[in-house]
Coordinates of C-alpha atoms in Angstrom, one line a residue:
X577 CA 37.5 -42.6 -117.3
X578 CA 40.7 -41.5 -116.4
X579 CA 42.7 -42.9 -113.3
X580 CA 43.6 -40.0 -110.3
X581 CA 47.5 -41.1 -110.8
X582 CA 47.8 -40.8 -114.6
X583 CA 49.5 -37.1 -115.1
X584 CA 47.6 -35.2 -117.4
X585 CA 49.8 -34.8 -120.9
X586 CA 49.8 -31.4 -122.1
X587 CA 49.1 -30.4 -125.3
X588 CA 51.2 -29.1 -128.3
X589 CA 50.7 -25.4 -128.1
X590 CA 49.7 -23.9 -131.3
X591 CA 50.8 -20.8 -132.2
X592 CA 48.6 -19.0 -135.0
X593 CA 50.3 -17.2 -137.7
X594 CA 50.6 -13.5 -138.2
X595 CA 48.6 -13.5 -141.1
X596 CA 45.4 -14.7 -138.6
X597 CA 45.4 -11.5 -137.1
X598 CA 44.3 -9.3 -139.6
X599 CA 41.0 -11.8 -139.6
X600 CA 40.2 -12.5 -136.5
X601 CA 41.3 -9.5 -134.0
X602 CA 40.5 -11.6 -131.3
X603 CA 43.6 -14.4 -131.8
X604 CA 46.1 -11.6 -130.1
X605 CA 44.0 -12.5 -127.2
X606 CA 44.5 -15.8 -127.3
X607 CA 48.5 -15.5 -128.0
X608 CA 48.6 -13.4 -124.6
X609 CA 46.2 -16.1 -123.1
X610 CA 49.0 -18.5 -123.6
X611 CA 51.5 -16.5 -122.7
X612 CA 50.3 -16.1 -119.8
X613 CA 49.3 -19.9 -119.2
X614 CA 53.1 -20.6 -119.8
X615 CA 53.8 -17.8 -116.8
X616 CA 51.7 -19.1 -114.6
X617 CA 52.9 -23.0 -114.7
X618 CA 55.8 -21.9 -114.1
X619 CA 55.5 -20.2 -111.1
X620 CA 53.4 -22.7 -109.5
X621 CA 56.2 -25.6 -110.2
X622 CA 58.3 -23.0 -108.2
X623 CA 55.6 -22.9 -105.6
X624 CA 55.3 -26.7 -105.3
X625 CA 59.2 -27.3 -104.8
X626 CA 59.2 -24.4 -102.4
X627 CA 56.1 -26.1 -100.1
X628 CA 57.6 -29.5 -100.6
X629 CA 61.4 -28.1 -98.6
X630 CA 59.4 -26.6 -96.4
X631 CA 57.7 -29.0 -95.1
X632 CA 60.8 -31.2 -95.2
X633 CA 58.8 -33.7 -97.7
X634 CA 62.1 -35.2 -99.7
X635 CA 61.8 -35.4 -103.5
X636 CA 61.4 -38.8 -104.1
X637 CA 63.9 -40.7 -106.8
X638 CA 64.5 -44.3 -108.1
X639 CA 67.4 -46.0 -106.4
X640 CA 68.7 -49.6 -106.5
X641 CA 68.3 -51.7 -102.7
X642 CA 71.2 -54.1 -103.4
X643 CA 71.2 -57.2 -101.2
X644 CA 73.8 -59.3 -100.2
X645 CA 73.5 -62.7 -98.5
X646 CA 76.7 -64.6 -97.1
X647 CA 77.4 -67.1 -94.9
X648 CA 80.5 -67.5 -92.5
X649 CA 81.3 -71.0 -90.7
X650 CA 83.5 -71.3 -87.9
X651 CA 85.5 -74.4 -86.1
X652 CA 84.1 -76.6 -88.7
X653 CA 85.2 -80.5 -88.7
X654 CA 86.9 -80.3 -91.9
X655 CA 88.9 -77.2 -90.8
X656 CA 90.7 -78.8 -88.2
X657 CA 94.6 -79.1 -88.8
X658 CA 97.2 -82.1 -88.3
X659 CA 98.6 -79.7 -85.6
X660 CA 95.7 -79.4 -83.4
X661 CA 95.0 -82.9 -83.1
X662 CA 96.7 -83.2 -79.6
X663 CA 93.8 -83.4 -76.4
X664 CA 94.9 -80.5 -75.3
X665 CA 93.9 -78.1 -78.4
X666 CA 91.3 -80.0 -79.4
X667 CA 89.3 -80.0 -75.6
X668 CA 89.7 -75.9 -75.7
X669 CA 88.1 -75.6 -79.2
X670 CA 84.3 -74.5 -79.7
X671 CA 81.6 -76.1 -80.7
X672 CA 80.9 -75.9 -84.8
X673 CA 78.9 -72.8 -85.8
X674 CA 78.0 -70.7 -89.0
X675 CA 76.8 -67.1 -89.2
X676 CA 74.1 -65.8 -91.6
X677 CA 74.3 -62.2 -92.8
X678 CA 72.0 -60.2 -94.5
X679 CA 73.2 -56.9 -95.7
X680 CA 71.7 -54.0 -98.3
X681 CA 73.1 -51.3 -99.7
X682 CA 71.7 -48.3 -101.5
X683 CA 73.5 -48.1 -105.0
X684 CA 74.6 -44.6 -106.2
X685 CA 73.1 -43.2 -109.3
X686 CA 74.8 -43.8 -112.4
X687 CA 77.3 -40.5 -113.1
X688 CA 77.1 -39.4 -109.6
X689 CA 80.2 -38.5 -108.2
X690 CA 81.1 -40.0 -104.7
X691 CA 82.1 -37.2 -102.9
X692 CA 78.7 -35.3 -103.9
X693 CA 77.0 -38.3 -102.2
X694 CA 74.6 -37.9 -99.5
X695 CA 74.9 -39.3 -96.3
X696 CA 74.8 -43.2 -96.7
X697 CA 71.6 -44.7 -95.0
X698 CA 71.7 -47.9 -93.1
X699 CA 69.8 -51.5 -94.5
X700 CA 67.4 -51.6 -91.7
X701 CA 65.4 -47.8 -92.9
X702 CA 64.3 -49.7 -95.8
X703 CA 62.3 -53.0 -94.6
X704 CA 59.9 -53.0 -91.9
X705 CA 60.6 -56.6 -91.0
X706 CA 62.4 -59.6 -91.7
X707 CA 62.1 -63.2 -91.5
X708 CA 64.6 -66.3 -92.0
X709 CA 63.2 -69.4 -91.8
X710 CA 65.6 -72.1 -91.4
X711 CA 65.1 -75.7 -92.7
X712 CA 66.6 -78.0 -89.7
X713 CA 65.2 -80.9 -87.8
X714 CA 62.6 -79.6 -85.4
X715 CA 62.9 -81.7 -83.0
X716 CA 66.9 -80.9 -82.7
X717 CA 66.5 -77.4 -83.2
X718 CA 63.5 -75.2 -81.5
X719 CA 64.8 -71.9 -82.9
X720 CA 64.0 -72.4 -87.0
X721 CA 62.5 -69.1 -87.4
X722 CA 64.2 -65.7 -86.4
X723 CA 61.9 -62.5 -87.0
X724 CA 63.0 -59.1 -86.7
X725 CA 60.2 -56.2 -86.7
X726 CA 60.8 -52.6 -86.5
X727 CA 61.1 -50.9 -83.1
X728 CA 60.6 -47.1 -82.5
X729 CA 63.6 -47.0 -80.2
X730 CA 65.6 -49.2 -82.2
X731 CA 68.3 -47.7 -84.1
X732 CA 68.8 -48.7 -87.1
X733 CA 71.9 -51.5 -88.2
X734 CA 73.4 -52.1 -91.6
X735 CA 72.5 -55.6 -91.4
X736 CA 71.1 -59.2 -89.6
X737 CA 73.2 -61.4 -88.6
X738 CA 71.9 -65.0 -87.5
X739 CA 74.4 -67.3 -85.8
X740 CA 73.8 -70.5 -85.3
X741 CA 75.4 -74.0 -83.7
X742 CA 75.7 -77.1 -86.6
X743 CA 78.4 -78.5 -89.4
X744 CA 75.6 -79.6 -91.7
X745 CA 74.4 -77.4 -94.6
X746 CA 70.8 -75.7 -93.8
X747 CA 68.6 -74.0 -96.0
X748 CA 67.1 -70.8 -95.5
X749 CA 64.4 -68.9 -96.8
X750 CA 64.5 -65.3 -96.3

């Protein structure tokens, strides 16, 4: 039994010789028969495309989602300076934080020129949600998990950013 999604494979058309005809009168028949078969496919591939941009249905194709992770960290301990030892400096500065991003970006087809691409689309049309658990005490920390879930009013960003207070390294599982 065949599954619903598996295309059906055409087979090799046979085309009888000349000499069959002269046998069997009937095998002009046939030739027109296929002919005809090889008309009508045709126009209803034609048909198909024309319903699908109609309806606005997009052709579907292959594409690459790549991801990038990074981190930033900001007024870290170790990045203090000589200079900015004074009270003064030191009093203003902020407290240690780092800054999670998550980005994606749809990679072009290979030999596709850039200026025939189509207008870029952002990271957050292709996931329906996201979640970053982080691995930090609980009892210091109460936010550990961030989740984002896609709104209907929401527009859509080209990536998540989660900023956190800390100097220590933290794992995350995204």
């Amino acid at each position: 039994m065949a599954t619903p999604n598996v295309k059906r494979k055409r087979l090799v058309e046979k085309s009888l010789p000349p000499a069959i005809e002269t046998y069997i009168p009937e095998s002009r028949l046939f030739m027109q028969l296929q002919a005809l078969e090889r008309r009508l496919d045709t126009k209803i591939v034609r048909k198909r495309l024309e319903v699908q941009e109609a309806l606005g249905k997009p052709v579907y194709k292959k594409r690459i989602l790549r991801i990038f992770v990074s981190n930033l960290a900001a007024n870290q301990t170790g990045a203090v300076g000589l200079d900015d030892m004074d009270e003064g400096r030191l009093g203003a500065a902020e407290a240690p934080s780092w800054t999670l991003r998550i980005e994606g970006r749809l990679l072009d087809p290979t030999g596709a020129a850039t200026k025939t691409r189509t207008a870029s689309h952002k990271f957050s049309e292709f996931v329906n949600s996201m979640v970053v658990e982080l691995d930090r005490d609980p009892d210091l920390y109460s936010d550990n998990v961030v989740q984002w879930r896609r709104a209907a009013a929401e527009g859509d960003v080209d990536g998540f950013e989660v900023k956190r207070r800390g100097d220590e390294d933290v794992k995350a599982k995204i």
